[in-house]
Each structure stands twice: as structure tokens, then as C-alpha cells.
mmCIF file with all atom_site columns, C-alpha atoms in Angstrom:
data_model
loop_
_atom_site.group_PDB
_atom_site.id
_atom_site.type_symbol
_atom_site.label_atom_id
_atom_site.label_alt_id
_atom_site.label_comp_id
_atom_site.label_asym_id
_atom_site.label_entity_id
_atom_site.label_seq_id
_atom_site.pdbx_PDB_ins_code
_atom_site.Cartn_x
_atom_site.Cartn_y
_atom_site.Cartn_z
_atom_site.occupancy
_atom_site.B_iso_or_equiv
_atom_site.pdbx_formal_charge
_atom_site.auth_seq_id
_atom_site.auth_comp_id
_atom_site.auth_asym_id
_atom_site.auth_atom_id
_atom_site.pdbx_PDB_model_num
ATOM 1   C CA . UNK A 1 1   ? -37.776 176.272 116.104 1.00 75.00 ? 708 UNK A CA 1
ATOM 2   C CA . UNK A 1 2   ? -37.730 179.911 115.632 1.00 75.00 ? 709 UNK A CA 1
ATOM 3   C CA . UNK A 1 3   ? -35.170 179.555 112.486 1.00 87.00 ? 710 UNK A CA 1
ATOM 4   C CA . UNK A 1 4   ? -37.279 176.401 111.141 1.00 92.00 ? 711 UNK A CA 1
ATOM 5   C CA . UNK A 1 5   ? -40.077 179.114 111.182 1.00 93.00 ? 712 UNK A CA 1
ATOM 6   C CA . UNK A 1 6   ? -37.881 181.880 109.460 1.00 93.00 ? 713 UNK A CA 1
ATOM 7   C CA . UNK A 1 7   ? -36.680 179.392 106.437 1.00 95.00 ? 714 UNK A CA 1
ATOM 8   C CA . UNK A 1 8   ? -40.871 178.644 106.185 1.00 94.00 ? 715 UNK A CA 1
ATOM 9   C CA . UNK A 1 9   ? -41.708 182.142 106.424 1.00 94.00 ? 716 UNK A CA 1
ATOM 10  C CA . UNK A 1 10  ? -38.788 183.227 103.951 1.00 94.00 ? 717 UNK A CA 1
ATOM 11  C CA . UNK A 1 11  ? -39.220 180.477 101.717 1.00 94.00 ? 718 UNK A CA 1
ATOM 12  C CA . UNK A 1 12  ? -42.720 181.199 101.028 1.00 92.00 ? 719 UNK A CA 1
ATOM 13  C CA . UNK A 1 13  ? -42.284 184.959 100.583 1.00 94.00 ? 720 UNK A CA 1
ATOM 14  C CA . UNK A 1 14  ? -39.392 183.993 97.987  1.00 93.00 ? 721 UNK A CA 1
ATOM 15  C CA . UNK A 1 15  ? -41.756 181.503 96.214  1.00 88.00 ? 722 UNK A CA 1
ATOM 16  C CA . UNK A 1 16  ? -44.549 184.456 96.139  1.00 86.00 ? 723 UNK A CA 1
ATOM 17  C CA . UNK A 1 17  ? -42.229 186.947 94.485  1.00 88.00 ? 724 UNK A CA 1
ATOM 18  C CA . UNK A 1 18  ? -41.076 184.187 92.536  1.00 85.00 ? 725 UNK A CA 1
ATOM 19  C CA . UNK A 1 19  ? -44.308 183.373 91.290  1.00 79.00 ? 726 UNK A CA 1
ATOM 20  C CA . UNK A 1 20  ? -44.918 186.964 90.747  1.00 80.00 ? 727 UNK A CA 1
ATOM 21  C CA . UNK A 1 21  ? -42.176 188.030 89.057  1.00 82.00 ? 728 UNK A CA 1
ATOM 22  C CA . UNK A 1 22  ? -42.117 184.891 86.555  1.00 78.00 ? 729 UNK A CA 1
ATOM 23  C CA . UNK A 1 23  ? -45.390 183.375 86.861  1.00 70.00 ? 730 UNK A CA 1
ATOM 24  C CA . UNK A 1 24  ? -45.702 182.344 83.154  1.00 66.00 ? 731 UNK A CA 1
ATOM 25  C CA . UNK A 1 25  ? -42.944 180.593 83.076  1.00 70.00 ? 732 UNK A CA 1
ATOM 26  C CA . UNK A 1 26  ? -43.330 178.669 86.155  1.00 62.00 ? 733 UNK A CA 1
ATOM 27  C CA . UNK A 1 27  ? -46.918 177.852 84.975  1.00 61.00 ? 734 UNK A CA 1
ATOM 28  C CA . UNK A 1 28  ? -45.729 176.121 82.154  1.00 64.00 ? 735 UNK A CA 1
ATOM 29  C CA . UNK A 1 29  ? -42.905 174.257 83.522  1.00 64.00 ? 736 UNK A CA 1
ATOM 30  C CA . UNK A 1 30  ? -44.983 173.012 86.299  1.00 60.00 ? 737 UNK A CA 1
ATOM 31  C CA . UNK A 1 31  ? -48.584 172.702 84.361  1.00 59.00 ? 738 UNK A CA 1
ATOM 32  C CA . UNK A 1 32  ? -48.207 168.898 84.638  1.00 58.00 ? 739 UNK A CA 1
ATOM 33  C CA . UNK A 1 33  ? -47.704 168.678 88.520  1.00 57.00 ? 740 UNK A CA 1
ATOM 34  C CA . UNK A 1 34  ? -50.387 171.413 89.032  1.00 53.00 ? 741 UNK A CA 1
ATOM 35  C CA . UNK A 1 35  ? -52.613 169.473 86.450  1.00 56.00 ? 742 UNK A CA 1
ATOM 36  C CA . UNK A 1 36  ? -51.586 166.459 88.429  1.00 56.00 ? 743 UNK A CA 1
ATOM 37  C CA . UNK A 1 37  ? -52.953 168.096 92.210  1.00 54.00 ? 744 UNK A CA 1
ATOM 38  C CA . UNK A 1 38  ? -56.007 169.279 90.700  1.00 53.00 ? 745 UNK A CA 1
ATOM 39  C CA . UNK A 1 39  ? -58.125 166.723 89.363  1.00 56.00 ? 746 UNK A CA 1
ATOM 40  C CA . UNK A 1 40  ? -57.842 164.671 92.607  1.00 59.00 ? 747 UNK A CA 1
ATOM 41  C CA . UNK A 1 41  ? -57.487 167.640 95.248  1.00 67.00 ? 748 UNK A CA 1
ATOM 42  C CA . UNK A 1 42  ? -58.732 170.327 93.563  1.00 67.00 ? 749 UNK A CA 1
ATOM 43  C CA . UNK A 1 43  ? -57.840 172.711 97.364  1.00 68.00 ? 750 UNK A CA 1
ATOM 44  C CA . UNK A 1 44  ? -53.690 171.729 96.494  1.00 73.00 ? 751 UNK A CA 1
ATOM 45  C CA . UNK A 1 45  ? -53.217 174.850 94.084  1.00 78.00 ? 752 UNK A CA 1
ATOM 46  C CA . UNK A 1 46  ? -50.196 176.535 94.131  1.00 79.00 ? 753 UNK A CA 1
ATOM 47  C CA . UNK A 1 47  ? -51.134 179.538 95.309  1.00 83.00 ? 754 UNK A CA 1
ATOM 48  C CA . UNK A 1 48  ? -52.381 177.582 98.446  1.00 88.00 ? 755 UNK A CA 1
ATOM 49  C CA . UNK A 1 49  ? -49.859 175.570 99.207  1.00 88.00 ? 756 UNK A CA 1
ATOM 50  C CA . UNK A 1 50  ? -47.239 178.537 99.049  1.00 89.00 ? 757 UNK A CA 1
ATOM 51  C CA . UNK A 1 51  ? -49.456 180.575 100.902 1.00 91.00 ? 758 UNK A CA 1
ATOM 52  C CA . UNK A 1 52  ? -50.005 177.646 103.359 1.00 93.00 ? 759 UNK A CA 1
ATOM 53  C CA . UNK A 1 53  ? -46.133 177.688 103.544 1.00 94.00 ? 760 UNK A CA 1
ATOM 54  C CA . UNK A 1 54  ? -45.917 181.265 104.546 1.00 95.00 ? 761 UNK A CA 1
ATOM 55  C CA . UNK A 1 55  ? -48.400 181.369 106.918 1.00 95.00 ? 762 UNK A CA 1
ATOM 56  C CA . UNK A 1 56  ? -46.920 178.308 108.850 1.00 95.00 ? 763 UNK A CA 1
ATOM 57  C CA . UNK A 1 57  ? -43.648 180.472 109.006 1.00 96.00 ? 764 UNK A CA 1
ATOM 58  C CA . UNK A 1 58  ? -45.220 183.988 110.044 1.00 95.00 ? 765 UNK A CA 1
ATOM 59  C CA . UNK A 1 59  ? -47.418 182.525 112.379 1.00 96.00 ? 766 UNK A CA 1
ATOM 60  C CA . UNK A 1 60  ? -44.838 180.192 113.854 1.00 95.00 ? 767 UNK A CA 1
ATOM 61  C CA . UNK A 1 61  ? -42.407 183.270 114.106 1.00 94.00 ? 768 UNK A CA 1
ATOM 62  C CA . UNK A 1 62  ? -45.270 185.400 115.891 1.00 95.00 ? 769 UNK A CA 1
ATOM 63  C CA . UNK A 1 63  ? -45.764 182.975 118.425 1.00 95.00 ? 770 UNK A CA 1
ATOM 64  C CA . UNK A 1 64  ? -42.646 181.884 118.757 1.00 93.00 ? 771 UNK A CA 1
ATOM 65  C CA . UNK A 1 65  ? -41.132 185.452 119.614 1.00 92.00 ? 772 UNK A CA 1
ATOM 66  C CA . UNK A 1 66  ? -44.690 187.490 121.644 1.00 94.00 ? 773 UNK A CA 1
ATOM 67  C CA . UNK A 1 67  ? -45.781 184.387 123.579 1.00 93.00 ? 774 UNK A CA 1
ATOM 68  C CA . UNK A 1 68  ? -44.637 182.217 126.206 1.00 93.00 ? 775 UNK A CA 1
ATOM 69  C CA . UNK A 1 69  ? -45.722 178.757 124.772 1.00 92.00 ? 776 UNK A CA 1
ATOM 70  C CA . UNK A 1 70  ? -43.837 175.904 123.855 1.00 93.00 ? 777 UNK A CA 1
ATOM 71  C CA . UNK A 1 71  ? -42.920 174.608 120.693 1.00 92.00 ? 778 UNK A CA 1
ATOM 72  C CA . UNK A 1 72  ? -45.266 172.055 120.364 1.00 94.00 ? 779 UNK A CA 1
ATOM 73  C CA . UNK A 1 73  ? -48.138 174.579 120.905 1.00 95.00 ? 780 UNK A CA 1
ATOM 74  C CA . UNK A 1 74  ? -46.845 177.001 119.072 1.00 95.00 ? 781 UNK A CA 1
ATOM 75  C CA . UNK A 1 75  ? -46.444 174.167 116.090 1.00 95.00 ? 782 UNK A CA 1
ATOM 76  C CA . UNK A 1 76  ? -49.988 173.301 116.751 1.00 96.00 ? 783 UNK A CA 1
ATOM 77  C CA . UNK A 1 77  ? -51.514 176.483 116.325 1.00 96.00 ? 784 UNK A CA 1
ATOM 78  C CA . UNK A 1 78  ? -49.512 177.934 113.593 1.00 96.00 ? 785 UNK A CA 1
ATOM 79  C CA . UNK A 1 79  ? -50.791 174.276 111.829 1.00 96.00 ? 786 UNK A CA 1
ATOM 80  C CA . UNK A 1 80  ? -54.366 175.259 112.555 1.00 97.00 ? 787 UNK A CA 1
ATOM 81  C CA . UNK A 1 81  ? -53.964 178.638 111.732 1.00 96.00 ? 788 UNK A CA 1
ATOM 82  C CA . UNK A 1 82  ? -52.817 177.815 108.117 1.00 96.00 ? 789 UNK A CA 1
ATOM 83  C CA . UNK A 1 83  ? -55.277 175.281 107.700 1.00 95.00 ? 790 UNK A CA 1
ATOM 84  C CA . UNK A 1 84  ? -57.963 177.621 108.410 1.00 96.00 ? 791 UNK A CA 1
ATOM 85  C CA . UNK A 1 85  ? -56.078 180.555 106.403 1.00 95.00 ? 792 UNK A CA 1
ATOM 86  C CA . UNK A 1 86  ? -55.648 178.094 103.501 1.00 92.00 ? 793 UNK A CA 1
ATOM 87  C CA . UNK A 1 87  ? -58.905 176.855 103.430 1.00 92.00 ? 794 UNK A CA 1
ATOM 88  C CA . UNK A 1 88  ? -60.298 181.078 103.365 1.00 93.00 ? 795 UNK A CA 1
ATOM 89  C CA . UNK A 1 89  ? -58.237 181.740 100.820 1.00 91.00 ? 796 UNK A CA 1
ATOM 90  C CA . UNK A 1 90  ? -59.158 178.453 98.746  1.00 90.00 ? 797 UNK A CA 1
ATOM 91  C CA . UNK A 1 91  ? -62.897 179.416 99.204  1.00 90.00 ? 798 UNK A CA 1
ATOM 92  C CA . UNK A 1 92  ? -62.540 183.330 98.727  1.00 91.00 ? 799 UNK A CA 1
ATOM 93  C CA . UNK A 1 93  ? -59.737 183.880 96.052  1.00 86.00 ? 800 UNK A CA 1
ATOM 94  C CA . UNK A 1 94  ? -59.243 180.557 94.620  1.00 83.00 ? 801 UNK A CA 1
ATOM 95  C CA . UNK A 1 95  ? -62.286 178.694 93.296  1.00 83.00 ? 802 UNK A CA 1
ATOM 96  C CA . UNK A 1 96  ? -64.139 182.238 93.002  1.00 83.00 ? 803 UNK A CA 1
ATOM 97  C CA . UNK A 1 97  ? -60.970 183.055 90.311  1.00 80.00 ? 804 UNK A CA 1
ATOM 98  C CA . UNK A 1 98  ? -61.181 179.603 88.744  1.00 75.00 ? 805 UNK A CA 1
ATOM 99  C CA . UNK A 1 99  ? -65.076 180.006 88.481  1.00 70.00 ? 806 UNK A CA 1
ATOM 100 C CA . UNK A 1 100 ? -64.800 183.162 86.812  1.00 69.00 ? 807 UNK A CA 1
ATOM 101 C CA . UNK A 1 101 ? -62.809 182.216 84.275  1.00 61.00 ? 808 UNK A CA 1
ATOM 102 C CA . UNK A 1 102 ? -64.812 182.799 80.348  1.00 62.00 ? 809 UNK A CA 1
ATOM 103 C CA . UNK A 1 103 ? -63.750 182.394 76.991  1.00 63.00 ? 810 UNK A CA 1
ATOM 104 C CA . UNK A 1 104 ? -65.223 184.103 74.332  1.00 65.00 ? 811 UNK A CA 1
ATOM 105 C CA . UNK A 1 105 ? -64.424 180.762 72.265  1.00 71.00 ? 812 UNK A CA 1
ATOM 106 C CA . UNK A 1 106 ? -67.414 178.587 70.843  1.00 76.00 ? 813 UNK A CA 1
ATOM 107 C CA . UNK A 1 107 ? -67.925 176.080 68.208  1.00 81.00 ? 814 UNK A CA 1
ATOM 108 C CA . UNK A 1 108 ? -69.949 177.183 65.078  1.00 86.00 ? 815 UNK A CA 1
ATOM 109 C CA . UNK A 1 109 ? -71.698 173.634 65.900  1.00 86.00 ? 816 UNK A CA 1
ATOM 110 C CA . UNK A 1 110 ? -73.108 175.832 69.171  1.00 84.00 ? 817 UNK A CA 1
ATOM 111 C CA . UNK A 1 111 ? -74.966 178.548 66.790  1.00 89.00 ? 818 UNK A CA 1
ATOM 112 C CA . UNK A 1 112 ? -77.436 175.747 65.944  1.00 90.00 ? 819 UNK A CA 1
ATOM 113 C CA . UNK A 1 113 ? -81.004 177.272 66.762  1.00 90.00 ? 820 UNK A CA 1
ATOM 114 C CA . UNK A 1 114 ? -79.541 180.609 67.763  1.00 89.00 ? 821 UNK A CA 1
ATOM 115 C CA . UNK A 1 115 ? -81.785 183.963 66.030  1.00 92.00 ? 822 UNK A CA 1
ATOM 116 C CA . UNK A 1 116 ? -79.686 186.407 64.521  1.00 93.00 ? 823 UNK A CA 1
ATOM 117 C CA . UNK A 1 117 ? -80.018 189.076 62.100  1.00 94.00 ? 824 UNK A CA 1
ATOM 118 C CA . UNK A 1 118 ? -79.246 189.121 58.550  1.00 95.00 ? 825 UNK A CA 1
ATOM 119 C CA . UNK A 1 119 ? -76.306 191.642 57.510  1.00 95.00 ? 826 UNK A CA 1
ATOM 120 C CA . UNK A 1 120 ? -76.183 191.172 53.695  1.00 95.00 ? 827 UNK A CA 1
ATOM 121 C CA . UNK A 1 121 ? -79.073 190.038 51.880  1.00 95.00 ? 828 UNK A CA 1
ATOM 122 C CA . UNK A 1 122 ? -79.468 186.219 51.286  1.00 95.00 ? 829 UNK A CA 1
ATOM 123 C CA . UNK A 1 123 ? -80.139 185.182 47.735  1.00 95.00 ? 830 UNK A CA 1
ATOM 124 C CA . UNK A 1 124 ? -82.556 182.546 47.122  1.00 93.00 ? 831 UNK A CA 1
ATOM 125 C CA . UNK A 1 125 ? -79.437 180.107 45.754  1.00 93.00 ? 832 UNK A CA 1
ATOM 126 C CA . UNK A 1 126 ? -76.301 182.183 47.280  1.00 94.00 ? 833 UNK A CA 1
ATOM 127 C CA . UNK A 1 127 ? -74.926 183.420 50.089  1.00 96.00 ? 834 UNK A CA 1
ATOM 128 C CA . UNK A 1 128 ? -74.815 186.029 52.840  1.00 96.00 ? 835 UNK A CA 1
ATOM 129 C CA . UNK A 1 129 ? -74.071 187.123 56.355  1.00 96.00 ? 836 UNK A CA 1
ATOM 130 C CA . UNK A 1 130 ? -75.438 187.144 59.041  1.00 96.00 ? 837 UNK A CA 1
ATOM 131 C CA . UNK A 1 131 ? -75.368 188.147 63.025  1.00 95.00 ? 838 UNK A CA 1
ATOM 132 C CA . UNK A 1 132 ? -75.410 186.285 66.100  1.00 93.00 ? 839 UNK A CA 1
ATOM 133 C CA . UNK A 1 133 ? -74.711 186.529 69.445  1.00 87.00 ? 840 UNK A CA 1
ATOM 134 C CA . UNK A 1 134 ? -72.001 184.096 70.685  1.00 81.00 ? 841 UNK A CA 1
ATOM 135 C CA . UNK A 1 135 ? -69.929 183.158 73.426  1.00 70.00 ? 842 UNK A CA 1
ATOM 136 C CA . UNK A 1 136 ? -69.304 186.460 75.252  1.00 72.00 ? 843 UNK A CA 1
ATOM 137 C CA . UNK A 1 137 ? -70.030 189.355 72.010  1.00 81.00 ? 844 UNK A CA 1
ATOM 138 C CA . UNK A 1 138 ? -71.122 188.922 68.637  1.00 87.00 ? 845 UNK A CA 1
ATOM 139 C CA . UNK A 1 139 ? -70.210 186.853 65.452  1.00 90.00 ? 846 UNK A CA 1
ATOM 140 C CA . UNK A 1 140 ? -71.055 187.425 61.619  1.00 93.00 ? 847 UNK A CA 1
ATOM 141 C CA . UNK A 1 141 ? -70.789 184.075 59.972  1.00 94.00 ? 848 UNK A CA 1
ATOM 142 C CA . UNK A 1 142 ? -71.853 183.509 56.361  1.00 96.00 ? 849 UNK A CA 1
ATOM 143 C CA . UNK A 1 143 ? -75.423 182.156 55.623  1.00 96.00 ? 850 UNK A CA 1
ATOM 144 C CA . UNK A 1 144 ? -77.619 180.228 53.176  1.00 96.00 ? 851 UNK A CA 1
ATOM 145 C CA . UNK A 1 145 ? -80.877 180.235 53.069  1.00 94.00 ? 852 UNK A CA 1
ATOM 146 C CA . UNK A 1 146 ? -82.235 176.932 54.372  1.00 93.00 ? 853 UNK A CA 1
ATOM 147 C CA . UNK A 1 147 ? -85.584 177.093 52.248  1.00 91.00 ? 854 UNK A CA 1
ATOM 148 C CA . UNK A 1 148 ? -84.048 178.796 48.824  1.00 92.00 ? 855 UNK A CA 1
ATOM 149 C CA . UNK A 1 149 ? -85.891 181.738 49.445  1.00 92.00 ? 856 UNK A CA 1
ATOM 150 C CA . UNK A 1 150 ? -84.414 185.212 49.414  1.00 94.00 ? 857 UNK A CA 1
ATOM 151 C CA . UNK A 1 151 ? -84.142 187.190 53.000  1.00 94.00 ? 858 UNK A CA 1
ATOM 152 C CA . UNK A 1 152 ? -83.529 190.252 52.741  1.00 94.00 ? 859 UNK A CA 1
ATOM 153 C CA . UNK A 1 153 ? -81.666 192.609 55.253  1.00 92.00 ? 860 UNK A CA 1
ATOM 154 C CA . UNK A 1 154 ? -82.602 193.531 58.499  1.00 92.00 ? 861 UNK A CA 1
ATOM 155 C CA . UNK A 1 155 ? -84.852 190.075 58.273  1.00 93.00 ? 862 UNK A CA 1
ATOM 156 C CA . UNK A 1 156 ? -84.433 187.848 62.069  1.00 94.00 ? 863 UNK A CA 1
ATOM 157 C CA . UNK A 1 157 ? -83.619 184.643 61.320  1.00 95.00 ? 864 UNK A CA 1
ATOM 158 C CA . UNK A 1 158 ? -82.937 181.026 63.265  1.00 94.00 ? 865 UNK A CA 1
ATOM 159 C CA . UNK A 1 159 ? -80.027 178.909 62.574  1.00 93.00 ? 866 UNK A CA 1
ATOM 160 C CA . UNK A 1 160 ? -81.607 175.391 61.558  1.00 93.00 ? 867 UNK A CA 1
ATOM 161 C CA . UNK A 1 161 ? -78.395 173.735 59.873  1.00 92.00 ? 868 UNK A CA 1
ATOM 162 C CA . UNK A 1 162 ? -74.874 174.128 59.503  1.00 93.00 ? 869 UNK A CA 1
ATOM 163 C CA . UNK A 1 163 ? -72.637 172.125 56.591  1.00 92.00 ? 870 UNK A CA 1
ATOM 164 C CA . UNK A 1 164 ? -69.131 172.781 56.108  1.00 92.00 ? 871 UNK A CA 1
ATOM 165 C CA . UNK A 1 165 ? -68.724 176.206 57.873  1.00 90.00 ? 872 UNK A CA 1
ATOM 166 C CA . UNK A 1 166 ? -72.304 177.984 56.180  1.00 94.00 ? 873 UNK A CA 1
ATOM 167 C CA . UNK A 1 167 ? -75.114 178.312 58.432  1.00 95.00 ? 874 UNK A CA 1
ATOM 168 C CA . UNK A 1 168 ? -78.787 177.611 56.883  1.00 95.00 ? 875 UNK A CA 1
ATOM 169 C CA . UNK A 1 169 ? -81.368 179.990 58.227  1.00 95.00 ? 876 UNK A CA 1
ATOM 170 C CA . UNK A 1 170 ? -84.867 180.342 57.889  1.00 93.00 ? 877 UNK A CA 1
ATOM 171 C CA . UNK A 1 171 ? -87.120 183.579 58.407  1.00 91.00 ? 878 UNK A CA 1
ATOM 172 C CA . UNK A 1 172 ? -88.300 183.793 62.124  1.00 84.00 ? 879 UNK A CA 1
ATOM 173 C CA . UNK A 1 173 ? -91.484 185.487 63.191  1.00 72.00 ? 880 UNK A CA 1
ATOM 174 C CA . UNK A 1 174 ? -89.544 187.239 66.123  1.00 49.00 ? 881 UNK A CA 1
ATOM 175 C CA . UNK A 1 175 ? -89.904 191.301 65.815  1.00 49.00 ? 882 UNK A CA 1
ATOM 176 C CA . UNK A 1 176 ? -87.595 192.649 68.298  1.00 48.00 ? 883 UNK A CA 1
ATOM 177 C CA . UNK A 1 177 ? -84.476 194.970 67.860  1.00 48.00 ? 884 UNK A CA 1
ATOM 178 C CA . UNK A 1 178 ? -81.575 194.675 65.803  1.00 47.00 ? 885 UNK A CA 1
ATOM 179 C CA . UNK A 1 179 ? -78.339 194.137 67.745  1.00 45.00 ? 886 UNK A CA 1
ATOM 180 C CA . UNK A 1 180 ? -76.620 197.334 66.120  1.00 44.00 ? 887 UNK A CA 1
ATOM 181 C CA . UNK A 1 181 ? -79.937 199.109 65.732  1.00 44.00 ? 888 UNK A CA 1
ATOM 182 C CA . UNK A 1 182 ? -81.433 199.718 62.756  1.00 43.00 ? 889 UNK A CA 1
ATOM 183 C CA . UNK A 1 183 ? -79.518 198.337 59.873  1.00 40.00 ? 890 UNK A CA 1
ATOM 184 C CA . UNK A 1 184 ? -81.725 198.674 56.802  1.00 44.00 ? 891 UNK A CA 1
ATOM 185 C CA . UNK A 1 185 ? -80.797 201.873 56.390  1.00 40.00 ? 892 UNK A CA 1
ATOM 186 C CA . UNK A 1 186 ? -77.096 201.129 56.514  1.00 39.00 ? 893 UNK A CA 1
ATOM 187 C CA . UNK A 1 187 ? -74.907 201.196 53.267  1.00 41.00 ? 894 UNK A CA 1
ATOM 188 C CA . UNK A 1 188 ? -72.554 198.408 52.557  1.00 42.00 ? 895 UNK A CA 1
ATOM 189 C CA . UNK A 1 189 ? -69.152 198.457 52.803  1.00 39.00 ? 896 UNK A CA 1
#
């Protein structure tokens, strides 16, 4: 049993470095079998099941060589110490990672009743630009005013509409600060 241990044990750490060393690449060419695992049994990540896999070896090995018990023992509590190793490192590293995971990608369709502030004048019948926040920073996007009235800079403004990539604004009553600070004094580029 103690070599059975020793392949686990080595075959895990070689799957670690692996996964280190070339953990793109392995990503990709086994995206479908990890997208496979997860929907189902979201704990069968890789990470967990190599780690699982080295943990059954070291412990195994440990036991195997500083105690006195037999192999089915030693079997048995090398399982339930990876199960219980596993399961930590599912609940600590794991979904904590996969939770934290942002994107500073959104849809323009998600700016829809967001306040920003306008960067270049809007013309009555024309177009300008103005700020947002967005996703995880800021976005200028290009703006029309939704009632044909001219807003000048500096002016807050909602997002009521957006057609074909322009977003119509209106005037809102909001009098807070500007995002960038004061930008009516501010020369164009």
C-alpha cells in the first residue's frame, strides 16, 4: 500500500506543477470536461479533485510509515481526511475565488435609467457625450437629448432611452458632485 500511496501522492504533486506551469493550456483543452463537472457537481473542480488526489497519497504515506495501523485503517482515514481537506478547500479557496470573479463588461442596454454627467454640451437636435458609471469604472457614451432641448456641460442627467448605440437623456434635478470634479471649467480637447 505504501507505493499505491507514493504514485497518489506523486501523481498529484505532478498534476499541481502541471497545472501550474501550463495552466492555460490545460484549461482550454479540458474546458468541456470541467464545464461538464460543474453544472451538476459544482464541489468536482479541478483544483479539488487533484488536491483530493494528493492528499489521499500524503496522508496515506504518513500513516502508512509513523503508525502502526493496518491498511484498511490507514485507507479509511486518509479517505476521510481528504474528504474533509477537499471539502475546506472547496469552501475556503474555491467558491470564495469563483464568487469573486467581476467583469468590468456591461451592455449599453444596462445604462438605461443610470444619472451621469454631461461631458460635451448637447445640442437641442445633435449630439454629445456624456458620463456614467458602469460595470466596475466609468464610461463616456455619446448622447441625445431626449426632449430636443440643449444641456449644457456639467448638467446631471438620466438615461431614459437608448436607439442604435445613442443614449437619450433628460435634465435631472439631482445636485451632487461631478465624477471628475468640477468640469465646467475644463477646456475641450
Amino acid at each position: 500500500m505504501l507505493s499505491l500511496y507514493g504514485i497518489l501522492f506523486g501523481l498529484g504533486m505532478l498534476l499541481a506543477l502541471l497545472t501550474l506551469l501550463f495552466g492555460e493550456v490545460l484549461g482550454h483543452l479540458l474546458s468541456g470536461l470541467d464545464s461538464l463537472f460543474s453544472h451538476s457537481l459544482p464541489f468536482l473542480q479541478p483544483v479539488i479533485l487533484i488536491g483530493g488526489i494528493t492528499i489521499l497519497g500524503g496522508t496515506g504515506l504518513l500513516l502508512e510509515r509513523y503508525t502502526s495501523l493496518d491498511a484498511l485503517p490507514v485507507f479509511l482515514l486518509s479517505l476521510l481526511m481528504t474528504l474533509l481537506l477537499s471539502i475546506a478547500l472547496y469552501f475556503l479557496y474555491v467558491r470564495p475565488m469563483k464568487n469573486s470573479e467581476t467583469s468590468i463588461a456591461f451592455s449599453i442596454f444596462d445604462l438605461q435609467g443610470s444619472i451621469g454627467e454631461v461631458l460635451v454640451p448637447i445640442p437641442a437636435f445633435g449630439y454629445g457625450e456624456v458620463l456614467l458609471k458602469a460595470g466596475g469604472g466609468v464610461t463616456n457614451q455619446i448622447a441625445a437629448s431626449f426632449d430636443r432641448k440643449e444641456i449644457a456641460g456639467g448638467t446631471k442627467v438620466v438615461v431614459v432611452e437608448i436607439r442604435e448605440g445613442v443614449l437619450y437623456v433628460r435634465s435631472h434635478s439631482y445636485t451632487g458632485h461631478s465624477f471628475l470634479g468640477p468640469i465646467q471649467n475644463r477646456q475641450p480637447r
